[in-house]
Amino acid sequence: MAKRSSLSIRIVEGKNLPAKDINGSSDPYCIVKVDNEPIIRTATVWKTLCPFWGEEYQVHLPPTFHAVAFYVLDEDALSRDDVIGKVCLTRDTLASLPKGFTGWAHLTEVDPDEEVQGEIHLRLEVVPGTPARRLRCSVLEARDLAPKDRNGASDPFVRVHYNGRTQETSVVKKSCYPRWNETFEFELEEGAAEALCIEAWDWDLVSRNDFLGKVVVNMQRLYAAQQEEGWFRLQPDQSKSQRGGKEQVAGCVSSPKHFQRTGPGSPLTASARGSLGSLQLEVRLRDEVVLPSRCYQPLVQLLCREVKLGTQGPGQLITIIEETTSTDRRQEVATNLLKLFLGQGLAKDFLDLLFQLELGRTSEANTLFRSNSLASKSMESFLKVAGMRYLHGVLGPIIDRVFEEKKYVELDPSKVEVKDVGCSGLHRPQTEAEVLEQSAQTLRAHLGALLSALCRSVRACPAVIRATFRQLFRRVRERFPSAQYENVPFIAVTSFLCLRFFSPAIMSPKLFHLRERHADARTSRTLLLLAKAVQNVGNMDSPVSRAKEAWMEPLQPTVRQGVAQLKDFITKLVDIEEKEELDLQRTLSLQAPPVKEGTLFIHRTKGKGPLTSSSFKKLHFSLTTEALSFAKTPSSKCVNELNQWLSALRKVSVNNSGLLGTYHPGVFRGDKWSCCHQKDKTGRGCDKTRSRVTLQEWNDPLDHDLEAQLVYRHLLGVEAVLREKHRELSGDTEADAVPAGSGEAPTDPLGELLQVLQDLREAHSASPPGPPPSEPGRLLELQT
């Protein structure tokens, strides 16, 4: 049994941010930190005080985390980025909101005395003495202290306060991982209620010292224990927060009452009046207790049996699950079911069953797969899980070209702005007709290149996707066999491939990891027009598509040619036999799939002294579940950021039995480590290995037990509806009891499902509770 926590985060937008640049605007972006560890950086939105991000993330993290903070900063090219403000949510706040927080939160000022991080290693003892006992405090070391100096480090020392006396350690220069190993003693007065306070400071020669954090020890607890040793989490100076109100603790919101649930134009509270603006967030905490695999086997086997039986099954559990799932939960449930069946090798069969169910209740061909049904949502998730690498290979070069050219493109005459284009010659500006013609040429070139890349990609498309599209194509052709529906099977494929996969990626390349930044306004318009053209091709150039936007007419020759190309591509795509599918899957199974790929720069320093020459070596790295390799030239195009690399490394190391508990974040230069100044090159690291905060990606390795737990949790939430459905189907309005003989024929799958839910509920009740989250200031165990 294991307890796992995850955060669903959506950073929507900001409003009324202060102007930080000389032009009266800002270039805002967000950084998300979990317990002071940066895990997410959004794109920068240029020249605006009301930025829209719309970025979504799923973060897996230890259940003992304390807080998640959202910082809004203004990016500057020549100087350090300006901090605008922050929103901080404690774990207790999120745990008190079962549906999560959704709404606007006012940005608060970032107080340096509240921006602390790191831990300090202390040994505390109550020593017998004559005539009175003594308190012995040994300050051993600290790790991950906040860098306060321009050199990226600090000059830390420690002050120990007790009973009116203060003693200090020596100063360790240029280190965020200092070691002191100094001991102080104080006389203990019987009955004294004063706490022991240990403060960490950054020493400065000219300006005042910077506060790094403190630990306050309850003496009554120490009297009872007589001795304690371990790592204590440094806490901020809460005196300012306490003066501001009890709801503000350590700069974080510990009560949901602090938030404004209305829009940013609503009246601000007294504590929020100011000019820092607001941030719209959607944050939801989920704690899952995952049982051993054997507990989920009955549920998994029951669902797999239903999929294998298909529409011939007696109870059609998949249909009942869809009927009892609300619209707002359908995407989540579809993703969980899809991953569960992927882990069992039944994803294609599951989707095939959904195709048949959808076709069975569809009478009009033009409405096929247009709703947000379980089939549509499951297929969307399937393409992202199985086809993201394929998407990057086809779309990556086209998207890069659009961003690099930065051309002004517009086809709608009512939106053409000639002043934005410049001059066609030395003296006269371009006319509207010239702008429209040049825009049409640019879009035709991009669309033609995209279609050509798509047509060449048949062999690059994953075998499981090709086989799934083959099933879809056949099922639709069987349902609509007449000649008037000749294009319907092709449109069924393109409704997913073009309309729900390629087009969204073209419009928002940042969200599909095709680019690190959002597009500016000019590039966004080009991408939107290109996505519209792709949709027209995907709709097989239907009259309805042409009638919507007549000004897209200049692209019609390319669209018509693209329709023929796309039909030829789909014909080849679905022409895959079972043997070929198995051969392709066997070939791929022998290759460890890359978790991350991209360019990293290796810093090289030659020699010592003021004339040291430094350079960066550019290498292309590939991380798989088996190895981290590099080469001088890239094998594929993929955009990666530092936090994504760290997250990927942590995921592939999760089952590494040789994983070190500590490491050195610095380098061994000369005769010592730069981080902690240790002289032993092979000694224990000065910082703990952080392996439990990871970002969820579509290509993550499947966690079978977690997916089964998520499916169970959803079914448990609709158990009352399932029982009512069971009464209707069985005609018994009295009985809640469910027959569940394991040797009996599966004549009542819904009854079996209810029994499985009951067994799982009992298994959860019988499982021992997990350890509670560590409280701030509580003694922390050394992570080794």
CSV table of C-alpha atoms in Angstrom, one decimal, residues 118-456:
chain,number,residue,atom,x,y,z
A,118,GLY,CA,16.3,24.7,3.2
A,119,GLU,CA,16.8,22.7,6.3
A,120,ILE,CA,19.2,22.7,9.2
A,121,HIS,CA,20.7,19.7,11.0
A,122,LEU,CA,20.6,20.1,14.8
A,123,ARG,CA,21.4,17.9,17.8
A,124,LEU,CA,19.5,19.1,21.0
A,125,GLU,CA,20.2,17.6,24.5
A,126,VAL,CA,19.2,18.2,28.0
A,127,VAL,CA,22.4,17.6,30.1
A,128,PRO,CA,22.3,16.9,33.8
A,129,GLY,CA,24.4,19.3,35.8
A,130,THR,CA,25.1,20.9,39.2
A,131,PRO,CA,23.3,22.9,40.4
A,132,ALA,CA,21.0,23.0,37.4
A,133,ARG,CA,20.5,21.2,34.1
A,134,ARG,CA,22.0,22.6,30.9
A,135,LEU,CA,20.7,22.8,27.3
A,136,ARG,CA,23.3,21.7,24.7
A,137,CYS,CA,22.6,22.8,21.1
A,138,SER,CA,24.9,21.5,18.4
A,139,VAL,CA,24.6,23.3,15.0
A,140,LEU,CA,25.9,20.7,12.6
A,141,GLU,CA,25.1,21.8,9.0
A,142,ALA,CA,22.5,23.2,6.7
A,143,ARG,CA,21.4,22.5,3.1
A,144,ASP,CA,19.6,24.2,0.2
A,145,LEU,CA,19.7,27.7,1.8
A,146,ALA,CA,18.4,30.6,-0.2
A,147,PRO,CA,21.2,32.3,-2.2
A,148,LYS,CA,21.2,36.0,-1.2
A,149,ASP,CA,24.4,37.3,-2.8
A,150,ARG,CA,25.1,38.1,-6.5
A,151,ASN,CA,27.5,35.2,-6.8
A,152,GLY,CA,24.6,32.8,-6.4
A,153,ALA,CA,25.5,31.7,-2.8
A,154,SER,CA,25.3,33.1,0.7
A,155,ASP,CA,27.7,33.6,3.6
A,156,PRO,CA,25.6,31.9,6.3
A,157,PHE,CA,26.0,31.9,10.1
A,158,VAL,CA,23.6,30.8,12.9
A,159,ARG,CA,22.3,32.7,16.0
A,160,VAL,CA,21.0,30.7,18.9
A,161,HIS,CA,18.7,32.5,21.3
A,162,TYR,CA,17.6,31.1,24.7
A,163,ASN,CA,16.6,32.7,27.9
A,164,GLY,CA,17.9,36.2,27.0
A,165,ARG,CA,21.3,34.9,25.7
A,166,THR,CA,22.5,34.8,22.1
A,167,GLN,CA,25.4,32.9,20.7
A,168,GLU,CA,26.6,32.8,17.1
A,169,THR,CA,28.5,30.3,14.9
A,170,SER,CA,31.3,31.3,12.6
A,171,VAL,CA,30.5,32.5,9.0
A,172,VAL,CA,30.9,30.1,6.2
A,173,LYS,CA,31.8,32.0,3.0
A,174,LYS,CA,30.1,31.4,-0.4
A,175,SER,CA,28.0,28.3,0.4
A,176,CYS,CA,24.3,27.3,0.6
A,177,TYR,CA,25.4,24.0,2.1
A,178,PRO,CA,27.5,25.1,5.1
A,179,ARG,CA,29.0,22.9,7.8
A,180,TRP,CA,29.7,24.3,11.3
A,181,ASN,CA,29.8,21.5,13.8
A,182,GLU,CA,29.7,24.0,16.7
A,183,THR,CA,28.1,23.4,20.1
A,184,PHE,CA,26.5,25.9,22.5
A,185,GLU,CA,25.3,25.5,26.1
A,186,PHE,CA,22.7,27.4,28.1
A,187,GLU,CA,21.6,27.1,31.7
A,188,LEU,CA,18.1,25.7,32.0
A,189,GLU,CA,15.8,27.4,34.5
A,190,GLU,CA,13.1,25.1,36.0
A,191,GLY,CA,9.6,26.1,34.9
A,192,ALA,CA,10.9,28.5,32.2
A,193,ALA,CA,8.5,28.6,29.2
A,194,GLU,CA,10.7,30.3,26.7
A,195,ALA,CA,11.4,28.5,23.5
A,196,LEU,CA,14.7,27.8,21.9
A,197,CYS,CA,15.2,29.9,18.7
A,198,ILE,CA,17.8,29.0,16.0
A,199,GLU,CA,18.1,31.6,13.2
A,200,ALA,CA,20.1,31.4,10.0
A,201,TRP,CA,21.5,34.6,8.5
A,202,ASP,CA,23.5,35.7,5.5
A,203,TRP,CA,26.4,37.8,6.5
A,204,ASP,CA,27.0,41.0,4.6
A,205,LEU,CA,30.0,43.4,5.0
A,206,VAL,CA,28.3,46.6,4.0
A,207,SER,CA,24.5,46.2,4.0
A,208,ARG,CA,22.4,44.6,6.7
A,209,ASN,CA,22.4,40.8,7.1
A,210,ASP,CA,19.8,38.8,5.2
A,211,PHE,CA,17.4,36.5,7.1
A,212,LEU,CA,17.6,32.9,5.9
A,213,GLY,CA,15.0,31.2,8.2
A,214,LYS,CA,14.6,30.0,11.7
A,215,VAL,CA,13.5,27.0,13.8
A,216,VAL,CA,11.6,27.4,17.1
A,217,VAL,CA,11.9,24.4,19.4
A,218,ASN,CA,9.2,23.6,22.0
A,219,MET,CA,11.1,23.1,25.3
A,220,GLN,CA,8.4,21.1,26.9
A,221,ARG,CA,8.7,18.5,24.2
A,222,LEU,CA,12.5,18.5,24.5
A,223,TYR,CA,12.2,18.0,28.3
A,224,ALA,CA,10.2,14.9,27.6
A,225,ALA,CA,12.5,13.5,24.9
A,226,GLN,CA,15.8,14.6,26.6
A,227,GLN,CA,17.5,14.4,23.2
A,228,GLU,CA,16.6,15.0,19.6
A,229,GLU,CA,18.6,15.1,16.4
A,230,GLY,CA,17.6,15.5,12.8
A,231,TRP,CA,16.9,17.9,10.0
A,232,PHE,CA,14.6,20.8,10.8
A,233,ARG,CA,12.8,22.7,8.0
A,234,LEU,CA,13.6,26.5,8.2
A,235,GLN,CA,10.6,28.6,8.8
A,236,PRO,CA,10.0,32.3,7.8
A,237,ASP,CA,9.7,35.2,10.2
A,238,GLN,CA,5.9,35.1,10.9
A,239,SER,CA,5.8,38.2,13.0
A,240,LYS,CA,4.8,40.4,10.0
A,241,SER,CA,2.1,37.9,8.9
A,242,GLN,CA,0.7,37.7,12.4
A,243,ARG,CA,0.4,41.4,12.5
A,244,GLY,CA,-1.4,41.3,9.2
A,245,GLY,CA,-4.0,38.8,10.3
A,246,LYS,CA,-4.3,35.2,11.5
A,247,GLU,CA,-5.2,33.8,8.1
A,248,GLN,CA,-1.8,34.6,6.6
A,249,VAL,CA,0.7,32.1,7.8
A,250,ALA,CA,4.2,32.1,6.3
A,251,GLY,CA,3.1,34.0,3.3
A,252,CYS,CA,0.6,31.3,2.3
A,253,VAL,CA,-3.1,31.2,2.5
A,254,SER,CA,-4.2,28.7,5.2
A,255,SER,CA,-7.9,29.4,4.8
A,256,PRO,CA,-10.1,29.5,1.7
A,257,LYS,CA,-11.9,32.6,3.1
A,258,HIS,CA,-8.9,34.7,1.8
A,259,PHE,CA,-9.8,34.1,-1.8
A,260,GLN,CA,-12.2,36.2,-3.9
A,261,ARG,CA,-14.6,33.8,-5.7
A,262,THR,CA,-15.8,36.4,-8.1
A,263,GLY,CA,-14.0,38.2,-10.9
A,264,PRO,CA,-11.1,40.6,-10.5
A,265,GLY,CA,-13.3,43.6,-10.8
A,266,SER,CA,-15.0,42.8,-7.4
A,267,PRO,CA,-14.2,44.9,-4.4
A,268,LEU,CA,-10.9,43.9,-2.7
A,269,THR,CA,-10.6,43.0,0.9
A,270,ALA,CA,-8.8,45.4,3.2
A,271,SER,CA,-5.6,43.2,3.1
A,272,ALA,CA,-5.7,42.9,-0.7
A,273,ARG,CA,-6.1,46.6,-1.6
A,274,GLY,CA,-3.2,47.6,-3.8
A,275,SER,CA,-1.9,47.4,-7.3
A,276,LEU,CA,-0.5,43.9,-7.7
A,277,GLY,CA,-3.4,42.5,-9.6
A,278,SER,CA,-5.0,39.1,-9.5
A,279,LEU,CA,-4.4,35.6,-10.7
A,280,GLN,CA,-7.0,33.1,-11.9
A,281,LEU,CA,-6.2,29.5,-10.9
A,282,GLU,CA,-7.7,26.1,-10.8
A,283,VAL,CA,-5.9,23.9,-8.3
A,284,ARG,CA,-7.0,20.5,-7.0
A,285,LEU,CA,-5.3,18.2,-4.6
A,286,ARG,CA,-5.8,14.4,-4.7
A,287,ASP,CA,-4.6,12.0,-2.2
A,288,GLU,CA,-4.8,8.3,-3.3
A,289,VAL,CA,-4.1,5.3,-1.2
A,290,VAL,CA,-3.0,2.7,-3.7
A,291,LEU,CA,-3.5,-0.9,-2.6
A,292,PRO,CA,-1.4,-3.9,-3.7
A,293,SER,CA,-2.0,-5.1,-7.2
A,294,ARG,CA,-3.9,-8.2,-6.1
A,295,CYS,CA,-6.7,-6.1,-4.7
A,296,TYR,CA,-7.5,-4.6,-8.1
A,297,GLN,CA,-7.3,-7.8,-10.0
A,298,PRO,CA,-11.1,-8.6,-9.8
A,299,LEU,CA,-12.0,-5.0,-11.1
A,300,VAL,CA,-9.4,-5.2,-13.9
A,301,GLN,CA,-10.4,-8.7,-14.9
A,302,LEU,CA,-14.1,-7.8,-14.9
A,303,LEU,CA,-13.6,-4.7,-17.1
A,304,CYS,CA,-11.2,-6.6,-19.5
A,305,ARG,CA,-13.8,-9.4,-19.9
A,306,GLU,CA,-16.4,-6.8,-20.9
A,307,VAL,CA,-14.1,-5.4,-23.5
A,308,LYS,CA,-13.3,-8.8,-24.9
A,309,LEU,CA,-17.0,-9.7,-25.1
A,310,GLY,CA,-17.7,-6.4,-26.9
A,311,THR,CA,-21.3,-5.6,-27.8
A,312,GLN,CA,-22.1,-9.3,-27.3
A,313,GLY,CA,-21.7,-8.9,-23.5
A,314,PRO,CA,-24.9,-9.3,-21.4
A,315,GLY,CA,-24.5,-6.1,-19.3
A,316,GLN,CA,-22.4,-3.7,-21.4
A,317,LEU,CA,-20.6,-2.2,-18.4
A,318,ILE,CA,-18.8,0.3,-20.5
A,319,THR,CA,-22.1,1.7,-21.7
A,320,ILE,CA,-23.4,2.0,-18.1
A,321,ILE,CA,-20.1,3.7,-17.1
A,322,GLU,CA,-20.6,6.2,-19.9
A,323,GLU,CA,-24.2,6.9,-18.9
A,324,THR,CA,-23.3,7.5,-15.3
A,325,THR,CA,-20.4,9.8,-16.0
A,326,SER,CA,-21.1,13.6,-16.0
A,327,THR,CA,-19.8,15.7,-18.9
A,328,ASP,CA,-17.2,17.5,-16.8
A,329,ARG,CA,-15.7,14.2,-15.7
A,330,ARG,CA,-15.7,12.4,-19.0
A,331,GLN,CA,-12.3,13.4,-20.2
A,332,GLU,CA,-10.7,12.3,-16.9
A,333,VAL,CA,-12.6,9.0,-16.8
A,334,ALA,CA,-11.8,8.3,-20.5
A,335,THR,CA,-8.1,8.9,-19.8
A,336,ASN,CA,-8.0,6.6,-16.8
A,337,LEU,CA,-9.9,3.8,-18.6
A,338,LEU,CA,-7.7,4.1,-21.7
A,339,LYS,CA,-4.5,3.8,-19.6
A,340,LEU,CA,-5.9,0.9,-17.7
A,341,PHE,CA,-6.6,-1.0,-21.0
A,342,LEU,CA,-3.3,0.1,-22.5
A,343,GLY,CA,-1.6,-1.6,-19.6
A,344,GLN,CA,-3.6,-4.8,-20.3
A,345,GLY,CA,-2.9,-4.7,-24.1
A,346,LEU,CA,-6.6,-4.0,-24.9
A,347,ALA,CA,-6.6,-0.3,-25.9
A,348,LYS,CA,-7.5,-1.1,-29.5
A,349,ASP,CA,-10.3,-3.5,-28.4
A,350,PHE,CA,-11.6,-0.9,-25.9
A,351,LEU,CA,-11.7,1.8,-28.6
A,352,ASP,CA,-13.3,-0.6,-31.1
A,353,LEU,CA,-16.1,-1.3,-28.6
A,354,LEU,CA,-16.6,2.5,-28.1
A,355,PHE,CA,-16.7,2.9,-31.9
A,356,GLN,CA,-19.4,0.3,-32.2
A,357,LEU,CA,-21.5,1.8,-29.4
A,358,GLU,CA,-21.3,5.3,-30.9
A,359,LEU,CA,-22.2,4.0,-34.4
A,360,GLY,CA,-25.1,2.1,-32.9
A,361,ARG,CA,-26.8,5.2,-31.6
A,362,THR,CA,-25.9,7.5,-34.5
A,363,SER,CA,-28.4,7.9,-37.3
A,364,GLU,CA,-26.9,11.0,-39.1
A,365,ALA,CA,-23.5,10.6,-40.7
A,366,ASN,CA,-22.7,14.2,-40.3
A,367,THR,CA,-23.0,14.1,-36.5
A,368,LEU,CA,-20.6,11.1,-36.1
A,369,PHE,CA,-18.0,11.6,-33.3
A,370,ARG,CA,-18.9,15.3,-33.1
A,371,SER,CA,-20.1,15.2,-29.5
A,372,ASN,CA,-18.0,14.9,-26.3
A,373,SER,CA,-18.8,11.2,-25.9
A,374,LEU,CA,-16.6,8.7,-24.1
A,375,ALA,CA,-15.4,7.5,-27.6
A,376,SER,CA,-14.3,11.0,-28.6
A,377,LYS,CA,-12.6,11.7,-25.3
A,378,SER,CA,-10.9,8.3,-25.2
A,379,MET,CA,-9.6,8.7,-28.7
A,380,GLU,CA,-8.2,12.1,-27.9
A,381,SER,CA,-6.3,10.7,-24.9
A,382,PHE,CA,-5.2,7.7,-27.0
A,383,LEU,CA,-3.6,9.9,-29.7
A,384,LYS,CA,-1.8,12.0,-27.0
A,385,VAL,CA,-0.5,8.9,-25.2
A,386,ALA,CA,0.5,6.9,-28.2
A,387,GLY,CA,1.1,9.5,-30.9
A,388,MET,CA,2.9,12.6,-29.4
A,389,ARG,CA,6.3,11.6,-30.8
A,390,TYR,CA,4.7,11.1,-34.2
A,391,LEU,CA,3.0,14.5,-34.0
A,392,HIS,CA,6.4,16.1,-33.2
A,393,GLY,CA,8.0,14.5,-36.2
A,394,VAL,CA,5.3,15.6,-38.6
A,395,LEU,CA,4.4,19.1,-37.3
A,396,GLY,CA,7.7,20.2,-35.6
A,397,PRO,CA,9.5,21.5,-38.7
A,398,ILE,CA,6.4,23.3,-40.0
A,399,ILE,CA,5.7,25.0,-36.7
A,400,ASP,CA,9.4,26.0,-36.4
A,401,ARG,CA,9.3,27.6,-39.9
A,402,VAL,CA,6.1,29.7,-39.0
A,403,PHE,CA,7.8,31.0,-35.8
A,404,GLU,CA,11.1,31.8,-37.6
A,405,GLU,CA,9.5,33.7,-40.5
A,406,LYS,CA,7.2,35.9,-38.4
A,407,LYS,CA,5.4,37.1,-41.5
A,408,TYR,CA,2.2,39.1,-41.4
A,409,VAL,CA,-0.5,36.8,-42.7
A,410,GLU,CA,-4.2,37.8,-43.1
A,411,LEU,CA,-7.0,36.6,-45.4
A,412,ASP,CA,-10.0,38.4,-43.9
A,413,PRO,CA,-10.2,41.8,-45.7
A,414,SER,CA,-12.0,43.3,-42.7
A,415,LYS,CA,-8.9,42.6,-40.5
A,416,VAL,CA,-6.1,43.6,-42.9
A,417,GLU,CA,-3.9,46.3,-41.4
A,418,VAL,CA,-1.6,47.6,-44.1
A,419,LYS,CA,0.5,49.6,-41.6
A,420,ASP,CA,1.6,46.4,-39.9
A,421,VAL,CA,3.2,45.1,-43.1
A,422,GLY,CA,5.6,47.8,-44.1
A,423,CYS,CA,6.5,48.8,-47.7
A,424,SER,CA,6.7,46.6,-50.8
A,425,GLY,CA,9.2,48.9,-52.4
A,426,LEU,CA,11.3,51.9,-51.4
A,427,HIS,CA,8.5,54.5,-51.4
A,428,ARG,CA,5.0,53.0,-51.4
A,429,PRO,CA,3.2,50.8,-48.8
A,430,GLN,CA,1.6,47.5,-49.9
A,431,THR,CA,-2.0,47.6,-51.0
A,432,GLU,CA,-4.7,45.4,-49.4
A,433,ALA,CA,-4.8,43.2,-52.5
A,434,GLU,CA,-1.0,42.7,-52.3
A,435,VAL,CA,-1.3,41.8,-48.6
A,436,LEU,CA,-4.0,39.2,-49.3
A,437,GLU,CA,-2.1,37.6,-52.2
A,438,GLN,CA,1.1,37.4,-50.2
A,439,SER,CA,-0.7,35.9,-47.2
A,440,ALA,CA,-2.4,33.3,-49.5
A,441,GLN,CA,1.0,32.3,-50.9
A,442,THR,CA,2.5,31.9,-47.4
A,443,LEU,CA,-0.4,29.8,-46.2
A,444,ARG,CA,-0.4,27.7,-49.3
A,445,ALA,CA,3.2,27.0,-48.8
A,446,HIS,CA,2.8,26.0,-45.2
A,447,LEU,CA,-0.3,23.8,-45.9
A,448,GLY,CA,1.4,22.1,-48.8
A,449,ALA,CA,4.5,21.3,-46.7
A,450,LEU,CA,2.4,20.0,-43.9
A,451,LEU,CA,0.3,17.7,-46.2
A,452,SER,CA,3.5,16.4,-47.9
A,453,ALA,CA,5.0,15.6,-44.5
A,454,LEU,CA,1.9,13.8,-43.5
A,455,CYS,CA,1.7,11.7,-46.6
A,456,ARG,CA,5.3,10.6,-46.1
